[in-house]
Amino acid sequence: MARFSPELLRSIREFGSSLSAPQVSSGRMLTGAQPTTLGGILARNVGGLMGRDMRTPAEKLAEAQQGINLGTYEGQIAAAQARLKFETDPVKKEEIGKQIINLQNSQAQAARAAAAEARTVKQEKEKEERQAKVVSSLENAGASQIAAYVKDGTYTSSQGAQHLGSLIRVEKAAAESLESQQEIITALGYDKQKRFSFLFGEDAKPVSSEGLLRILVNEAEEEEVINKGVARLKKMPQSANVTAAISFLEEGLMTPQQASAFATRADKMTVPKTGEFKLKDGTAVATSVVNGELMYLDTATAEFVAPTANNPLVPIVAKGKQVKITPASKKALESVLDVELGILDEAQRQRHGLLSGKDAYTFNIAATHLADLRSQENKTPVEAEMQRAVVDLLDSEYYTSESGTPYVGRVIGKKYTPARFVMPETFSEFGITSPSRLDGPTERTQKFLTKE
């Protein structure tokens, strides 16, 4: 049997004892320093023949770290743990241990941040889904303006849901039961509003239609929102934009959020005018000269935009002159729509209540124009003509359901369908004999006029 010297056996025992010590390669497939001494070469070869693992710590570390992704905290920690396993220097082992702790702390912090972000994303998604459900439910309940408040952030989803709850309570109020209707309106805090005075006076009387009561509750809620928005706007430094924003908010052409943003615009504009122009689709619009150019208010964006060749501004003309709303006709319309006065029957008032936003605005413009024209032709007070103007327009082909078909009813199942209205091309079909031609029929109105 071959005898090995004590020096060779010691070389084998101490071979590769440190990650930082010069090392000798263990073979063709391993990396490391090349043999530097005959003793080192001999120790590695003989150690291998004796069945010992003669890889250096650096080689073992390289193999242990193979495939580790150092781009992640997990990979960096695994790599450091591998180094700690093969390191023999106590000082360096302590340093590596501290590195591992720091990496683990950073990993935990990143995990907490990622979890918080995931919760935020989830909460935002749930918030958006809840908002969409509330908006849809409000629209189906006939509260399209309140739905718009929820959609643009004027109302939170919770506030929208609270109003839905109010509508459910209204639905349960007994038809034609004065006591039941008084109770629900008082509980909702609307009993001081003028629109509900008919329920509480000496000659108090209930409404016979749950639908009308629901519409009045929607209008009451809108009025409170609008009044708060107007109050905020009046506290701002007054300007043409602030004055316009108040008018648009009161007309239902803007939400409080939109009105507040509009009031702070830097554009130079004239005081907006209403009732003088319409668009090609028959929608009445407010106009203003903005930075020297005549523009109209786009209710979808609450921005003034320039007319185009495909969507021009069309003057609303009667008797060869551009029609303008008179204060008397505007006041007369308010009286006709007052439930307490009972000028319209409940079905008519309910149908008007189905209009909102630009459709209600367009209808009211048309009604005031028609009443003014009849007043001039018949030499009667505009107040005497307003009721008939409103009823005639409600019964006309220009008042349609959401789908564009003639209005045939309000409720489909439990879904309350909103109504639409476009400006008549002329008022001659309503008995106005004087010329009242506009600049050619709109595409949508022409379709109505040529229907079989």
Short mmCIF file of C-alpha atoms in Angstrom, two decimals, residues 170-448:
data_model
loop_
_atom_site.label_atom_id
_atom_site.label_comp_id
_atom_site.label_asym_id
_atom_site.label_seq_id
_atom_site.Cartn_x
_atom_site.Cartn_y
_atom_site.Cartn_z
CA VAL A 170 -91.79 56.30 -1.99
CA GLU A 171 -92.82 53.23 -3.98
CA LYS A 172 -94.29 51.73 -0.84
CA ALA A 173 -96.31 54.84 -0.05
CA ALA A 174 -99.96 54.05 -0.64
CA ALA A 175 -101.40 55.67 -3.76
CA GLU A 176 -104.02 58.28 -2.94
CA SER A 177 -103.19 58.03 0.78
CA LEU A 178 -102.51 61.55 1.97
CA GLU A 179 -101.22 60.42 5.36
CA SER A 180 -98.82 57.91 3.83
CA GLN A 181 -97.44 60.46 1.37
CA GLN A 182 -97.11 63.14 4.04
CA GLU A 183 -95.21 60.69 6.22
CA ILE A 184 -92.69 59.70 3.55
CA ILE A 185 -92.07 63.27 2.35
CA THR A 186 -91.58 64.48 5.91
CA ALA A 187 -89.22 61.58 6.66
CA LEU A 188 -87.16 62.50 3.61
CA GLY A 189 -86.97 66.13 4.77
CA TYR A 190 -88.75 67.59 1.75
CA ASP A 191 -91.88 68.79 3.55
CA LYS A 192 -90.68 72.42 3.50
CA GLN A 193 -90.12 72.46 -0.23
CA LYS A 194 -92.69 74.42 -2.21
CA ARG A 195 -93.24 71.58 -4.68
CA PHE A 196 -94.78 69.48 -1.88
CA SER A 197 -96.93 72.22 -0.36
CA PHE A 198 -99.99 70.66 -1.99
CA LEU A 199 -99.63 67.76 0.46
CA PHE A 200 -99.64 69.90 3.60
CA GLY A 201 -101.96 72.90 3.13
CA GLU A 202 -105.60 73.32 4.14
CA ASP A 203 -106.71 71.84 0.84
CA ALA A 204 -104.10 69.07 0.98
CA LYS A 205 -104.53 66.28 -1.51
CA PRO A 206 -102.41 63.24 -2.33
CA VAL A 207 -101.10 62.37 -5.77
CA SER A 208 -102.75 59.33 -7.28
CA SER A 209 -99.61 58.22 -9.11
CA GLU A 210 -96.54 56.70 -7.44
CA GLY A 211 -94.67 57.63 -10.60
CA LEU A 212 -95.35 61.34 -10.16
CA LEU A 213 -94.44 61.21 -6.49
CA ARG A 214 -91.18 59.52 -7.44
CA ILE A 215 -90.44 62.23 -10.02
CA LEU A 216 -91.13 64.96 -7.48
CA VAL A 217 -88.75 63.30 -5.01
CA ASN A 218 -86.06 63.17 -7.70
CA GLU A 219 -86.63 66.84 -8.46
CA ALA A 220 -86.52 67.69 -4.76
CA GLU A 221 -83.17 65.97 -4.39
CA GLU A 222 -81.83 67.70 -7.50
CA GLU A 223 -83.00 71.06 -6.18
CA GLU A 224 -81.09 70.60 -2.94
CA VAL A 225 -77.93 69.65 -4.82
CA ILE A 226 -78.31 72.59 -7.19
CA ASN A 227 -78.96 75.06 -4.37
CA LYS A 228 -75.81 73.95 -2.56
CA GLY A 229 -73.84 74.24 -5.78
CA VAL A 230 -75.21 77.72 -6.48
CA ALA A 231 -74.39 78.82 -2.93
CA ARG A 232 -70.77 77.71 -3.41
CA LEU A 233 -70.52 79.51 -6.75
CA LYS A 234 -71.89 82.75 -5.27
CA LYS A 235 -69.05 82.74 -2.74
CA MET A 236 -66.50 82.86 -5.57
CA PRO A 237 -65.22 86.15 -7.04
CA GLN A 238 -67.95 87.06 -9.48
CA SER A 239 -67.25 86.97 -13.21
CA ALA A 240 -69.02 86.21 -16.47
CA ASN A 241 -67.96 82.58 -16.10
CA VAL A 242 -69.36 82.31 -12.58
CA THR A 243 -72.65 83.88 -13.68
CA ALA A 244 -72.83 81.48 -16.61
CA ALA A 245 -71.99 78.49 -14.39
CA ILE A 246 -74.85 79.37 -12.04
CA SER A 247 -77.26 79.64 -14.97
CA PHE A 248 -76.15 76.32 -16.48
CA LEU A 249 -76.40 74.58 -13.11
CA GLU A 250 -79.92 75.89 -12.55
CA GLU A 251 -80.94 74.86 -16.07
CA GLY A 252 -79.68 71.31 -15.50
CA LEU A 253 -77.05 71.64 -18.23
CA MET A 254 -74.18 71.08 -15.79
CA THR A 255 -73.60 69.19 -12.58
CA PRO A 256 -72.19 71.09 -9.58
CA GLN A 257 -68.77 69.57 -10.26
CA GLN A 258 -68.82 70.74 -13.86
CA ALA A 259 -70.14 74.17 -12.92
CA SER A 260 -67.36 74.69 -10.35
CA ALA A 261 -64.70 73.77 -12.92
CA PHE A 262 -66.34 75.97 -15.55
CA ALA A 263 -66.44 78.97 -13.20
CA THR A 264 -62.63 79.01 -12.92
CA ARG A 265 -61.96 79.02 -16.67
CA ALA A 266 -59.68 81.74 -17.99
CA ASP A 267 -61.46 82.20 -21.33
CA LYS A 268 -62.84 85.60 -22.22
CA MET A 269 -66.51 85.11 -22.98
CA THR A 270 -69.73 87.03 -23.27
CA VAL A 271 -72.74 86.28 -21.07
CA PRO A 272 -74.19 83.06 -22.52
CA LYS A 273 -77.57 83.20 -24.25
CA THR A 274 -80.22 80.52 -24.18
CA GLY A 275 -83.02 79.61 -26.56
CA GLU A 276 -81.59 81.23 -29.68
CA PHE A 277 -79.81 78.32 -31.37
CA LYS A 278 -80.11 74.60 -31.82
CA LEU A 279 -77.88 71.91 -33.30
CA LYS A 280 -78.49 69.80 -36.37
CA ASP A 281 -80.03 67.03 -34.23
CA GLY A 282 -82.68 69.39 -32.88
CA THR A 283 -81.13 69.99 -29.44
CA ALA A 284 -81.39 73.54 -28.12
CA VAL A 285 -78.04 74.87 -26.92
CA ALA A 286 -76.65 77.75 -24.93
CA THR A 287 -74.23 79.94 -26.87
CA SER A 288 -71.54 82.47 -26.10
CA VAL A 289 -68.79 84.36 -27.87
CA VAL A 290 -65.63 82.76 -26.47
CA ASN A 291 -62.32 84.41 -27.29
CA GLY A 292 -64.05 86.15 -30.18
CA GLU A 293 -65.74 83.05 -31.65
CA LEU A 294 -69.41 82.00 -31.36
CA MET A 295 -69.51 78.62 -29.61
CA TYR A 296 -72.09 76.37 -27.98
CA LEU A 297 -72.12 74.47 -24.72
CA ASP A 298 -71.55 70.74 -25.10
CA THR A 299 -73.44 69.29 -22.13
CA ALA A 300 -71.51 66.01 -22.34
CA THR A 301 -68.21 67.72 -21.55
CA ALA A 302 -69.44 71.02 -20.03
CA GLU A 303 -67.15 72.80 -22.50
CA PHE A 304 -67.88 75.42 -25.12
CA VAL A 305 -67.03 74.06 -28.55
CA ALA A 306 -67.00 75.56 -32.01
CA PRO A 307 -69.69 74.53 -34.50
CA THR A 308 -68.56 72.59 -37.57
CA ALA A 309 -69.82 72.12 -41.09
CA ASN A 310 -71.32 68.80 -40.08
CA ASN A 311 -72.78 70.16 -36.85
CA PRO A 312 -73.65 73.82 -37.42
CA LEU A 313 -75.51 76.18 -35.16
CA VAL A 314 -79.00 76.73 -36.54
CA PRO A 315 -80.90 79.85 -35.44
CA ILE A 316 -84.35 79.24 -34.00
CA VAL A 317 -86.42 81.54 -36.22
CA ALA A 318 -90.05 82.66 -36.23
CA LYS A 319 -91.64 85.38 -38.34
CA GLY A 320 -88.30 85.88 -40.02
CA LYS A 321 -86.63 86.82 -36.74
CA GLN A 322 -84.56 84.92 -34.25
CA VAL A 323 -86.73 83.84 -31.33
CA LYS A 324 -85.84 84.93 -27.82
CA ILE A 325 -87.29 83.83 -24.50
CA THR A 326 -89.19 86.47 -22.58
CA PRO A 327 -89.19 86.62 -18.78
CA ALA A 328 -92.98 86.38 -18.83
CA SER A 329 -92.98 83.11 -20.79
CA LYS A 330 -90.32 81.60 -18.54
CA LYS A 331 -92.35 82.44 -15.43
CA ALA A 332 -95.52 81.11 -17.08
CA LEU A 333 -93.81 77.76 -17.71
CA GLU A 334 -92.81 77.49 -14.05
CA SER A 335 -96.44 78.06 -13.06
CA VAL A 336 -97.74 75.43 -15.47
CA LEU A 337 -95.30 72.85 -14.05
CA ASP A 338 -96.22 73.67 -10.43
CA VAL A 339 -98.04 70.62 -9.06
CA GLU A 340 -99.76 72.69 -6.38
CA LEU A 341 -101.51 74.83 -9.00
CA GLY A 342 -102.74 71.69 -10.76
CA ILE A 343 -102.66 73.23 -14.23
CA LEU A 344 -101.36 70.00 -15.76
CA ASP A 345 -102.96 66.70 -14.88
CA GLU A 346 -100.76 64.15 -13.13
CA ALA A 347 -100.02 62.14 -16.28
CA GLN A 348 -98.87 65.27 -18.14
CA ARG A 349 -96.71 66.45 -15.26
CA GLN A 350 -95.25 62.98 -14.97
CA ARG A 351 -94.34 62.89 -18.66
CA HIS A 352 -92.56 66.21 -18.37
CA GLY A 353 -90.69 64.84 -15.38
CA LEU A 354 -89.25 62.06 -17.53
CA LEU A 355 -87.18 64.66 -19.38
CA SER A 356 -83.84 65.65 -17.92
CA GLY A 357 -80.72 67.56 -18.84
CA LYS A 358 -80.58 68.78 -22.42
CA ASP A 359 -83.92 67.15 -23.28
CA ALA A 360 -85.77 69.04 -20.54
CA TYR A 361 -83.91 72.18 -21.55
CA THR A 362 -84.86 71.78 -25.21
CA PHE A 363 -88.51 71.06 -24.33
CA ASN A 364 -88.75 74.13 -22.08
CA ILE A 365 -87.21 76.32 -24.79
CA ALA A 366 -89.71 75.00 -27.35
CA ALA A 367 -92.65 75.47 -24.96
CA THR A 368 -91.75 79.07 -24.15
CA HIS A 369 -91.25 79.86 -27.85
CA LEU A 370 -94.55 78.28 -28.88
CA ALA A 371 -96.47 80.06 -26.12
CA ASP A 372 -94.85 83.39 -27.07
CA LEU A 373 -95.72 82.92 -30.75
CA ARG A 374 -99.33 82.02 -30.00
CA SER A 375 -99.54 84.95 -27.61
CA GLN A 376 -98.42 87.30 -30.37
CA GLU A 377 -100.75 85.83 -32.99
CA ASN A 378 -103.81 85.58 -30.76
CA LYS A 379 -103.06 88.80 -28.88
CA THR A 380 -103.44 86.95 -25.58
CA PRO A 381 -101.27 86.86 -22.45
CA VAL A 382 -98.50 84.30 -22.68
CA GLU A 383 -99.81 82.75 -19.45
CA ALA A 384 -103.02 81.86 -21.28
CA GLU A 385 -101.07 80.01 -23.97
CA MET A 386 -98.49 78.13 -21.93
CA GLN A 387 -100.58 75.18 -20.79
CA ARG A 388 -101.68 74.36 -24.33
CA ALA A 389 -98.12 74.78 -25.61
CA VAL A 390 -96.81 72.28 -23.06
CA VAL A 391 -99.56 69.75 -23.69
CA ASP A 392 -99.24 70.00 -27.48
CA LEU A 393 -95.49 69.39 -27.32
CA LEU A 394 -95.91 66.45 -24.92
CA ASP A 395 -98.35 64.92 -27.39
CA SER A 396 -96.16 65.64 -30.43
CA GLU A 397 -93.88 63.32 -32.34
CA TYR A 398 -90.89 65.32 -31.05
CA TYR A 399 -91.40 63.83 -27.59
CA THR A 400 -90.15 60.24 -27.73
CA SER A 401 -88.94 57.40 -25.56
CA GLU A 402 -85.23 56.73 -25.10
CA SER A 403 -85.16 54.47 -28.16
CA GLY A 404 -86.49 57.21 -30.41
CA THR A 405 -89.97 55.71 -30.84
CA PRO A 406 -93.12 57.64 -29.97
CA TYR A 407 -93.74 57.69 -26.22
CA VAL A 408 -96.18 54.96 -25.21
CA GLY A 409 -95.63 54.58 -21.48
CA ARG A 410 -93.31 55.10 -18.62
CA VAL A 411 -92.67 51.81 -16.89
CA ILE A 412 -91.36 48.59 -18.43
CA GLY A 413 -91.40 46.11 -15.57
CA LYS A 414 -89.64 48.09 -12.87
CA LYS A 415 -87.49 50.08 -15.30
CA TYR A 416 -88.44 53.70 -15.75
CA THR A 417 -87.59 54.77 -19.28
CA PRO A 418 -86.44 58.38 -19.77
CA ALA A 419 -87.90 60.55 -22.49
CA ARG A 420 -86.23 62.50 -25.28
CA PHE A 421 -87.21 65.71 -27.02
CA VAL A 422 -85.99 67.52 -30.15
CA MET A 423 -86.84 71.04 -31.27
CA PRO A 424 -89.58 71.16 -33.93
CA GLU A 425 -88.36 72.21 -37.34
CA THR A 426 -91.13 74.80 -37.57
CA PHE A 427 -94.01 75.82 -35.35
CA SER A 428 -96.48 76.01 -38.26
CA GLU A 429 -97.83 72.55 -37.46
CA PHE A 430 -98.89 73.93 -34.07
CA GLY A 431 -101.15 76.55 -35.67
CA ILE A 432 -98.60 79.32 -36.15
CA THR A 433 -99.59 80.87 -39.48
CA SER A 434 -96.81 83.44 -39.74
CA PRO A 435 -93.56 82.30 -41.38
CA SER A 436 -91.47 80.37 -38.91
CA ARG A 437 -89.13 78.44 -41.18
CA LEU A 438 -85.76 77.31 -39.89
CA ASP A 439 -82.75 76.57 -42.06
CA GLY A 440 -84.01 73.24 -43.36
CA PRO A 441 -85.13 70.17 -41.46
CA THR A 442 -82.67 68.31 -39.28
CA GLU A 443 -81.93 64.71 -40.17
CA ARG A 444 -83.66 63.39 -37.06
CA THR A 445 -86.66 65.72 -37.34
CA GLN A 446 -87.05 64.94 -41.04
CA LYS A 447 -87.27 61.26 -40.13
CA PHE A 448 -90.11 62.07 -37.74
#
